[in-house]
Amino acid sequence: MYGKDSPIGVFDSGVGGLSVLARLVLEMPQEDFIYLGDRKNAPYGSKSKEEIVGFSRENARCLSELGVKCLVIACNTATATSAELLRAEYPDLPIVGIEPAVKPAAHSDCRRVAVLATPRTVESSRFAELISVNSGACELIPVPCPRLAGMIERGEDVRDYLSELLSGVGDFDGIVLGCTHYPFVKNEILAAVGREVEIFDGAIGTAAQAKRRLEALGLLSDSGEGKISFVSTDGDDAYIEKFFKEVTKCLFPKT
Ligand code: DGL
């Protein structure tokens, strides 16, 4: 059983969820975290729903066995396919899942927003609901990006692919980064667009939500500076740790 000094478990298909972990650490620097990247099975975004549910279940099992007090699904694709099921399977564990930041985009001054996400997220009923509930003055354009997360995971050059993806979208003044891998190529996205657009990232709301849940449950730790452990299902834990140290710098250049 967990207590207030137990770690927070965070998982993603690979390194993408590190963009969420960075926000979580910013919100709750006193907490311990265990980050699990399922690099053995990444990327998830074009795999079948059944496969993604299987991977998500395995990730949740692994983290719950490590005694986490809260599970953060730092993967939009896994949230869209598996969050409800995991909540039913772990009724005593607070579970917070990231979703594309469609709501803040729809409530901004933007008139037309491209919502970039993996194919499986875009096809999910949760995504359709998110778009329909938030559609109004702002037009929301789903843009499935089949190869993008895999390219980022492998550290490939995404510039040509981004130009290709965005060329058919027409005019837009906002972009939702609906996959946790995408904040790592924010500058390349802005360069491909070639003009000022507003960027929306669900990690900020997700980290705030996780903190609110833990606070409400009296589960926030008060024991000083936290530590982070990294686990990769391909055995290369050091790769994820190194990536985290690099990306934190690029996500928050001024800190
Ligand atoms: N980073 C994940 C997401 O937010 C998954 C990307 C992938 O593995 O395809 O959707």
mmCIF file of C-alpha atoms and ligand atoms in Angstrom:
data_model
loop_
_atom_site.group_PDB
_atom_site.id
_atom_site.type_symbol
_atom_site.label_atom_id
_atom_site.label_comp_id
_atom_site.label_asym_id
_atom_site.label_seq_id
_atom_site.Cartn_x
_atom_site.Cartn_y
_atom_site.Cartn_z
ATOM 1 C CA MET A 1 0.000 0.000 0.000
ATOM 2 C CA TYR A 2 1.184 3.517 -0.699
ATOM 3 C CA GLY A 3 1.498 6.589 1.534
ATOM 4 C CA LYS A 4 2.347 10.273 1.118
ATOM 5 C CA ASP A 5 6.071 9.539 0.737
ATOM 6 C CA SER A 6 5.560 6.932 -1.990
ATOM 7 C CA PRO A 7 6.687 7.899 -5.513
ATOM 8 C CA ILE A 8 4.472 9.098 -8.357
ATOM 9 C CA GLY A 9 4.512 6.730 -11.352
ATOM 10 C CA VAL A 10 4.636 8.215 -14.850
ATOM 11 C CA PHE A 11 4.575 6.278 -18.111
ATOM 12 C CA ASP A 12 4.755 6.808 -21.855
ATOM 13 C CA SER A 13 5.663 4.750 -24.910
ATOM 14 C CA GLY A 14 9.177 6.192 -24.710
ATOM 15 C CA VAL A 15 10.807 9.557 -24.109
ATOM 16 C CA GLY A 16 7.702 11.664 -24.920
ATOM 17 C CA GLY A 17 6.326 11.634 -21.396
ATOM 18 C CA LEU A 18 9.500 13.320 -20.195
ATOM 19 C CA SER A 19 7.887 16.582 -21.357
ATOM 20 C CA VAL A 20 5.160 15.869 -18.790
ATOM 21 C CA LEU A 21 7.627 14.709 -16.134
ATOM 22 C CA ALA A 22 9.458 18.029 -16.479
ATOM 23 C CA ARG A 23 6.207 19.883 -15.691
ATOM 24 C CA LEU A 24 5.398 17.533 -12.817
ATOM 25 C CA VAL A 25 8.805 18.173 -11.246
ATOM 26 C CA LEU A 26 8.286 21.913 -11.665
ATOM 27 C CA GLU A 27 4.895 21.673 -9.891
ATOM 28 C CA MET A 28 6.001 19.204 -7.208
ATOM 29 C CA PRO A 29 9.788 19.351 -6.689
ATOM 30 C CA GLN A 30 9.486 17.630 -3.314
ATOM 31 C CA GLU A 31 8.048 14.417 -4.827
ATOM 32 C CA ASP A 32 9.821 11.208 -5.849
ATOM 33 C CA PHE A 33 9.011 9.990 -9.368
ATOM 34 C CA ILE A 34 9.453 6.718 -11.220
ATOM 35 C CA TYR A 35 9.370 7.273 -14.992
ATOM 36 C CA LEU A 36 8.715 4.238 -17.171
ATOM 37 C CA GLY A 37 9.361 4.517 -20.921
ATOM 38 C CA ASP A 38 8.096 1.523 -22.901
ATOM 39 C CA ARG A 39 10.773 1.904 -25.561
ATOM 40 C CA LYS A 40 10.623 -1.793 -26.376
ATOM 41 C CA ASN A 41 7.146 -1.196 -27.835
ATOM 42 C CA ALA A 42 7.414 2.442 -29.020
ATOM 43 C CA PRO A 43 5.907 4.088 -30.932
ATOM 44 C CA TYR A 44 2.304 3.317 -29.920
ATOM 45 C CA GLY A 45 0.498 5.777 -32.188
ATOM 46 C CA SER A 46 -0.196 3.545 -35.206
ATOM 47 C CA LYS A 47 -0.533 0.229 -33.336
ATOM 48 C CA SER A 48 -3.902 -1.416 -32.716
ATOM 49 C CA LYS A 49 -6.051 -0.369 -29.785
ATOM 50 C CA GLU A 50 -5.749 -3.885 -28.322
ATOM 51 C CA GLU A 51 -1.949 -3.732 -28.421
ATOM 52 C CA ILE A 52 -1.855 -0.292 -26.777
ATOM 53 C CA VAL A 53 -4.247 -1.454 -24.046
ATOM 54 C CA GLY A 54 -1.936 -4.438 -23.427
ATOM 55 C CA PHE A 55 1.154 -2.203 -23.158
ATOM 56 C CA SER A 56 -0.649 0.272 -20.883
ATOM 57 C CA ARG A 57 -1.821 -2.527 -18.594
ATOM 58 C CA GLU A 58 1.710 -3.871 -18.338
ATOM 59 C CA ASN A 59 3.119 -0.405 -17.567
ATOM 60 C CA ALA A 60 0.463 0.169 -14.882
ATOM 61 C CA ARG A 61 1.125 -3.256 -13.355
ATOM 62 C CA CYS A 62 4.854 -2.608 -13.202
ATOM 63 C CA LEU A 63 4.451 0.834 -11.570
ATOM 64 C CA SER A 64 1.790 -0.296 -9.111
ATOM 65 C CA GLU A 65 4.063 -3.152 -8.025
ATOM 66 C CA LEU A 66 6.718 -0.526 -7.334
ATOM 67 C CA GLY A 67 4.275 1.052 -4.853
ATOM 68 C CA VAL A 68 3.367 4.333 -6.563
ATOM 69 C CA LYS A 69 0.737 6.580 -4.913
ATOM 70 C CA CYS A 70 -0.544 7.986 -8.212
ATOM 71 C CA LEU A 71 -0.286 7.033 -11.863
ATOM 72 C CA VAL A 72 0.231 9.715 -14.496
ATOM 73 C CA ILE A 73 -0.411 8.495 -18.038
ATOM 74 C CA ALA A 74 1.999 10.828 -19.851
ATOM 75 C CA CYS A 75 0.860 9.582 -23.258
ATOM 76 C CA ASN A 76 -2.197 10.923 -25.080
ATOM 77 C CA THR A 77 -2.532 7.693 -27.065
ATOM 78 C CA ALA A 78 -2.542 5.509 -23.933
ATOM 79 C CA THR A 79 -4.986 7.850 -22.174
ATOM 80 C CA ALA A 80 -7.364 7.781 -25.148
ATOM 81 C CA THR A 81 -7.333 3.989 -25.390
ATOM 82 C CA SER A 82 -6.762 2.776 -21.828
ATOM 83 C CA ALA A 83 -7.409 5.339 -19.063
ATOM 84 C CA GLU A 84 -10.983 4.240 -18.346
ATOM 85 C CA LEU A 85 -9.999 0.608 -18.220
ATOM 86 C CA LEU A 86 -7.015 1.258 -15.913
ATOM 87 C CA ARG A 87 -9.222 3.311 -13.579
ATOM 88 C CA ALA A 88 -11.621 0.356 -13.369
ATOM 89 C CA GLU A 89 -8.759 -2.073 -12.731
ATOM 90 C CA TYR A 90 -7.069 0.134 -10.076
ATOM 91 C CA PRO A 91 -10.004 1.733 -8.223
ATOM 92 C CA ASP A 92 -7.816 2.699 -5.239
ATOM 93 C CA LEU A 93 -5.062 4.367 -7.268
ATOM 94 C CA PRO A 94 -5.461 7.996 -8.401
ATOM 95 C CA ILE A 95 -4.922 7.990 -12.181
ATOM 96 C CA VAL A 96 -4.370 11.203 -14.147
ATOM 97 C CA GLY A 97 -4.133 10.986 -17.941
ATOM 98 C CA ILE A 98 -2.939 13.622 -20.373
ATOM 99 C CA GLU A 99 -5.279 14.763 -23.132
ATOM 100 C CA PRO A 100 -4.661 17.139 -26.050
ATOM 101 C CA ALA A 101 -5.023 20.750 -24.833
ATOM 102 C CA VAL A 102 -8.086 21.340 -27.021
ATOM 103 C CA LYS A 103 -10.066 23.164 -24.342
ATOM 104 C CA PRO A 104 -7.532 25.956 -23.676
ATOM 105 C CA ALA A 105 -7.053 26.327 -27.436
ATOM 106 C CA ALA A 106 -10.799 26.622 -28.017
ATOM 107 C CA HIS A 107 -11.058 29.253 -25.283
ATOM 108 C CA SER A 108 -8.147 31.325 -26.596
ATOM 109 C CA ASP A 109 -8.281 34.094 -29.195
ATOM 110 C CA CYS A 110 -7.289 31.644 -31.942
ATOM 111 C CA ARG A 111 -9.766 31.207 -34.814
ATOM 112 C CA ARG A 112 -8.413 28.033 -36.420
ATOM 113 C CA VAL A 113 -6.271 25.515 -34.570
ATOM 114 C CA ALA A 114 -4.403 22.463 -35.903
ATOM 115 C CA VAL A 115 -4.594 19.600 -33.390
ATOM 116 C CA LEU A 116 -1.560 17.376 -33.973
ATOM 117 C CA ALA A 117 -1.783 13.864 -32.503
ATOM 118 C CA THR A 118 -1.122 10.210 -33.292
ATOM 119 C CA PRO A 119 -3.593 8.355 -35.551
ATOM 120 C CA ARG A 120 -4.882 6.257 -32.655
ATOM 121 C CA THR A 121 -5.572 9.368 -30.546
ATOM 122 C CA VAL A 122 -7.348 11.092 -33.445
ATOM 123 C CA GLU A 123 -9.515 8.009 -34.088
ATOM 124 C CA SER A 124 -10.532 7.584 -30.452
ATOM 125 C CA SER A 125 -14.049 8.344 -29.227
ATOM 126 C CA ARG A 126 -12.567 10.445 -26.427
ATOM 127 C CA PHE A 127 -10.872 12.695 -29.003
ATOM 128 C CA ALA A 128 -14.079 13.029 -31.049
ATOM 129 C CA GLU A 129 -15.887 14.074 -27.864
ATOM 130 C CA LEU A 130 -13.150 16.561 -26.964
ATOM 131 C CA ILE A 131 -13.418 18.177 -30.404
ATOM 132 C CA SER A 132 -17.204 18.255 -30.480
ATOM 133 C CA VAL A 133 -17.588 19.641 -26.920
ATOM 134 C CA ASN A 134 -15.048 22.408 -27.591
ATOM 135 C CA SER A 135 -16.014 23.353 -31.149
ATOM 136 C CA GLY A 136 -17.509 26.806 -31.494
ATOM 137 C CA ALA A 137 -15.977 30.117 -32.450
ATOM 138 C CA CYS A 138 -12.625 28.383 -32.869
ATOM 139 C CA GLU A 139 -12.341 25.792 -35.633
ATOM 140 C CA LEU A 140 -10.408 22.694 -34.517
ATOM 141 C CA ILE A 141 -8.625 20.721 -37.285
ATOM 142 C CA PRO A 142 -7.409 17.214 -36.355
ATOM 143 C CA VAL A 143 -4.042 16.438 -37.976
ATOM 144 C CA PRO A 144 -2.971 12.795 -37.571
ATOM 145 C CA CYS A 145 0.835 12.470 -37.627
ATOM 146 C CA PRO A 146 1.609 8.767 -38.219
ATOM 147 C CA ARG A 147 5.416 8.944 -38.215
ATOM 148 C CA LEU A 148 6.264 11.929 -36.048
ATOM 149 C CA ALA A 149 6.567 10.365 -32.562
ATOM 150 C CA GLY A 150 8.705 7.500 -33.901
ATOM 151 C CA MET A 151 11.033 9.944 -35.646
ATOM 152 C CA ILE A 152 11.416 11.987 -32.445
ATOM 153 C CA GLU A 153 11.978 8.822 -30.425
ATOM 154 C CA ARG A 154 14.797 7.868 -32.790
ATOM 155 C CA GLY A 155 16.227 11.394 -32.900
ATOM 156 C CA GLU A 156 15.613 11.827 -36.647
ATOM 157 C CA ASP A 157 15.324 15.091 -38.589
ATOM 158 C CA VAL A 158 11.608 15.954 -38.704
ATOM 159 C CA ARG A 159 11.697 19.194 -40.726
ATOM 160 C CA ASP A 160 10.654 17.853 -44.157
ATOM 161 C CA TYR A 161 8.007 15.630 -42.642
ATOM 162 C CA LEU A 162 6.531 18.539 -40.674
ATOM 163 C CA SER A 163 6.327 20.704 -43.817
ATOM 164 C CA GLU A 164 4.546 17.856 -45.590
ATOM 165 C CA LEU A 165 2.096 17.354 -42.677
ATOM 166 C CA LEU A 166 1.249 21.037 -42.287
ATOM 167 C CA SER A 167 1.080 21.975 -45.962
ATOM 168 C CA GLY A 168 -2.443 20.609 -46.355
ATOM 169 C CA VAL A 169 -3.921 22.223 -43.249
ATOM 170 C CA GLY A 170 -4.489 25.673 -44.722
ATOM 171 C CA ASP A 171 -4.373 28.787 -42.601
ATOM 172 C CA PHE A 172 -4.276 28.455 -38.798
ATOM 173 C CA ASP A 173 -3.177 30.567 -35.865
ATOM 174 C CA GLY A 174 -2.781 27.918 -33.161
ATOM 175 C CA ILE A 175 -1.353 24.411 -32.715
ATOM 176 C CA VAL A 176 -2.214 21.825 -30.076
ATOM 177 C CA LEU A 177 0.698 19.501 -29.332
ATOM 178 C CA GLY A 178 -1.538 16.452 -28.822
ATOM 179 C CA CYS A 179 1.292 13.971 -28.283
ATOM 180 C CA THR A 180 3.848 14.240 -25.502
ATOM 181 C CA HIS A 181 6.726 13.742 -27.940
ATOM 182 C CA TYR A 182 5.914 16.912 -29.891
ATOM 183 C CA PRO A 183 7.130 19.595 -27.422
ATOM 184 C CA PHE A 184 10.666 18.383 -28.201
ATOM 185 C CA VAL A 185 10.292 19.607 -31.793
ATOM 186 C CA LYS A 186 8.379 22.795 -31.000
ATOM 187 C CA ASN A 187 11.043 24.945 -32.673
ATOM 188 C CA GLU A 188 10.998 22.807 -35.823
ATOM 189 C CA ILE A 189 7.179 23.054 -35.877
ATOM 190 C CA LEU A 190 7.329 26.836 -35.603
ATOM 191 C CA ALA A 191 9.955 26.956 -38.367
ATOM 192 C CA ALA A 192 7.782 24.761 -40.625
ATOM 193 C CA VAL A 193 4.795 27.082 -40.059
ATOM 194 C CA GLY A 194 6.966 30.120 -40.713
ATOM 195 C CA ARG A 195 4.798 32.636 -38.849
ATOM 196 C CA GLU A 196 3.611 33.397 -35.315
ATOM 197 C CA VAL A 197 1.198 30.789 -33.982
ATOM 198 C CA GLU A 198 0.117 30.014 -30.441
ATOM 199 C CA ILE A 199 1.185 26.639 -29.041
ATOM 200 C CA PHE A 200 -0.924 24.606 -26.585
ATOM 201 C CA ASP A 201 0.615 21.777 -24.541
ATOM 202 C CA GLY A 202 -1.486 19.505 -22.306
ATOM 203 C CA ALA A 203 1.421 18.835 -19.941
ATOM 204 C CA ILE A 204 0.808 22.034 -17.979
ATOM 205 C CA GLY A 205 -2.807 21.171 -17.136
ATOM 206 C CA THR A 206 -1.948 17.534 -16.457
ATOM 207 C CA ALA A 207 0.753 18.403 -13.924
ATOM 208 C CA ALA A 208 -1.588 20.872 -12.186
ATOM 209 C CA GLN A 209 -4.347 18.247 -12.123
ATOM 210 C CA ALA A 210 -2.021 15.609 -10.609
ATOM 211 C CA LYS A 211 -1.039 18.052 -7.876
ATOM 212 C CA ARG A 212 -4.694 18.916 -7.147
ATOM 213 C CA ARG A 213 -5.633 15.225 -6.892
ATOM 214 C CA LEU A 214 -2.779 14.427 -4.508
ATOM 215 C CA GLU A 215 -3.488 17.507 -2.415
ATOM 216 C CA ALA A 216 -7.178 16.630 -2.115
ATOM 217 C CA LEU A 217 -6.240 13.122 -0.996
ATOM 218 C CA GLY A 218 -3.684 14.387 1.550
ATOM 219 C CA LEU A 219 -0.973 12.581 -0.405
ATOM 220 C CA LEU A 220 1.482 15.392 -1.158
ATOM 221 C CA SER A 221 4.912 14.675 0.259
ATOM 222 C CA ASP A 222 6.508 17.185 2.600
ATOM 223 C CA SER A 223 9.900 15.546 2.875
ATOM 224 C CA GLY A 224 12.270 17.866 1.041
ATOM 225 C CA GLU A 225 13.751 17.449 -2.426
ATOM 226 C CA GLY A 226 12.497 14.526 -4.464
ATOM 227 C CA LYS A 227 14.427 12.088 -6.630
ATOM 228 C CA ILE A 228 13.638 10.580 -10.020
ATOM 229 C CA SER A 229 14.221 7.002 -11.170
ATOM 230 C CA PHE A 230 14.082 6.032 -14.830
ATOM 231 C CA VAL A 231 13.095 2.643 -16.245
ATOM 232 C CA SER A 232 13.126 1.670 -19.894
ATOM 233 C CA THR A 233 11.517 -1.594 -20.997
ATOM 234 C CA ASP A 234 14.373 -2.119 -23.484
ATOM 235 C CA GLY A 235 16.810 -2.186 -20.568
ATOM 236 C CA ASP A 236 18.561 1.096 -21.432
ATOM 237 C CA ASP A 237 17.453 3.181 -18.416
ATOM 238 C CA ALA A 238 20.455 5.501 -18.848
ATOM 239 C CA TYR A 239 19.213 6.611 -22.305
ATOM 240 C CA ILE A 240 16.003 7.997 -20.799
ATOM 241 C CA GLU A 241 17.814 9.657 -17.910
ATOM 242 C CA LYS A 242 20.240 11.355 -20.302
ATOM 243 C CA PHE A 243 17.403 12.476 -22.592
ATOM 244 C CA PHE A 244 15.587 13.971 -19.580
ATOM 245 C CA LYS A 245 18.611 16.011 -18.572
ATOM 246 C CA GLU A 246 18.961 17.306 -22.134
ATOM 247 C CA VAL A 247 15.281 18.050 -22.721
ATOM 248 C CA THR A 248 14.643 19.882 -19.514
ATOM 249 C CA LYS A 249 17.113 22.450 -20.799
ATOM 250 C CA CYS A 250 15.382 22.725 -24.182
ATOM 251 C CA LEU A 251 11.826 22.844 -22.729
ATOM 252 C CA PHE A 252 12.595 25.563 -20.211
ATOM 253 C CA PRO A 253 15.565 27.418 -21.672
ATOM 254 C CA LYS A 254 15.335 30.246 -19.150
ATOM 255 C CA THR A 255 15.347 28.073 -15.985
HETATM 256 N N1 DGL B 1 3.816 10.211 -26.618
HETATM 257 C C1 DGL B 1 2.630 9.488 -26.902
HETATM 258 C C2 DGL B 1 1.408 10.360 -27.027
HETATM 259 O O1 DGL B 1 1.319 11.338 -26.313
HETATM 260 C C3 DGL B 1 2.733 8.321 -27.845
HETATM 261 C C4 DGL B 1 3.438 8.525 -29.120
HETATM 262 C C5 DGL B 1 3.691 7.192 -29.800
HETATM 263 O O2 DGL B 1 4.263 6.317 -29.146
HETATM 264 O O3 DGL B 1 3.268 7.044 -30.953
HETATM 265 O O4 DGL B 1 0.513 10.099 -27.768
#
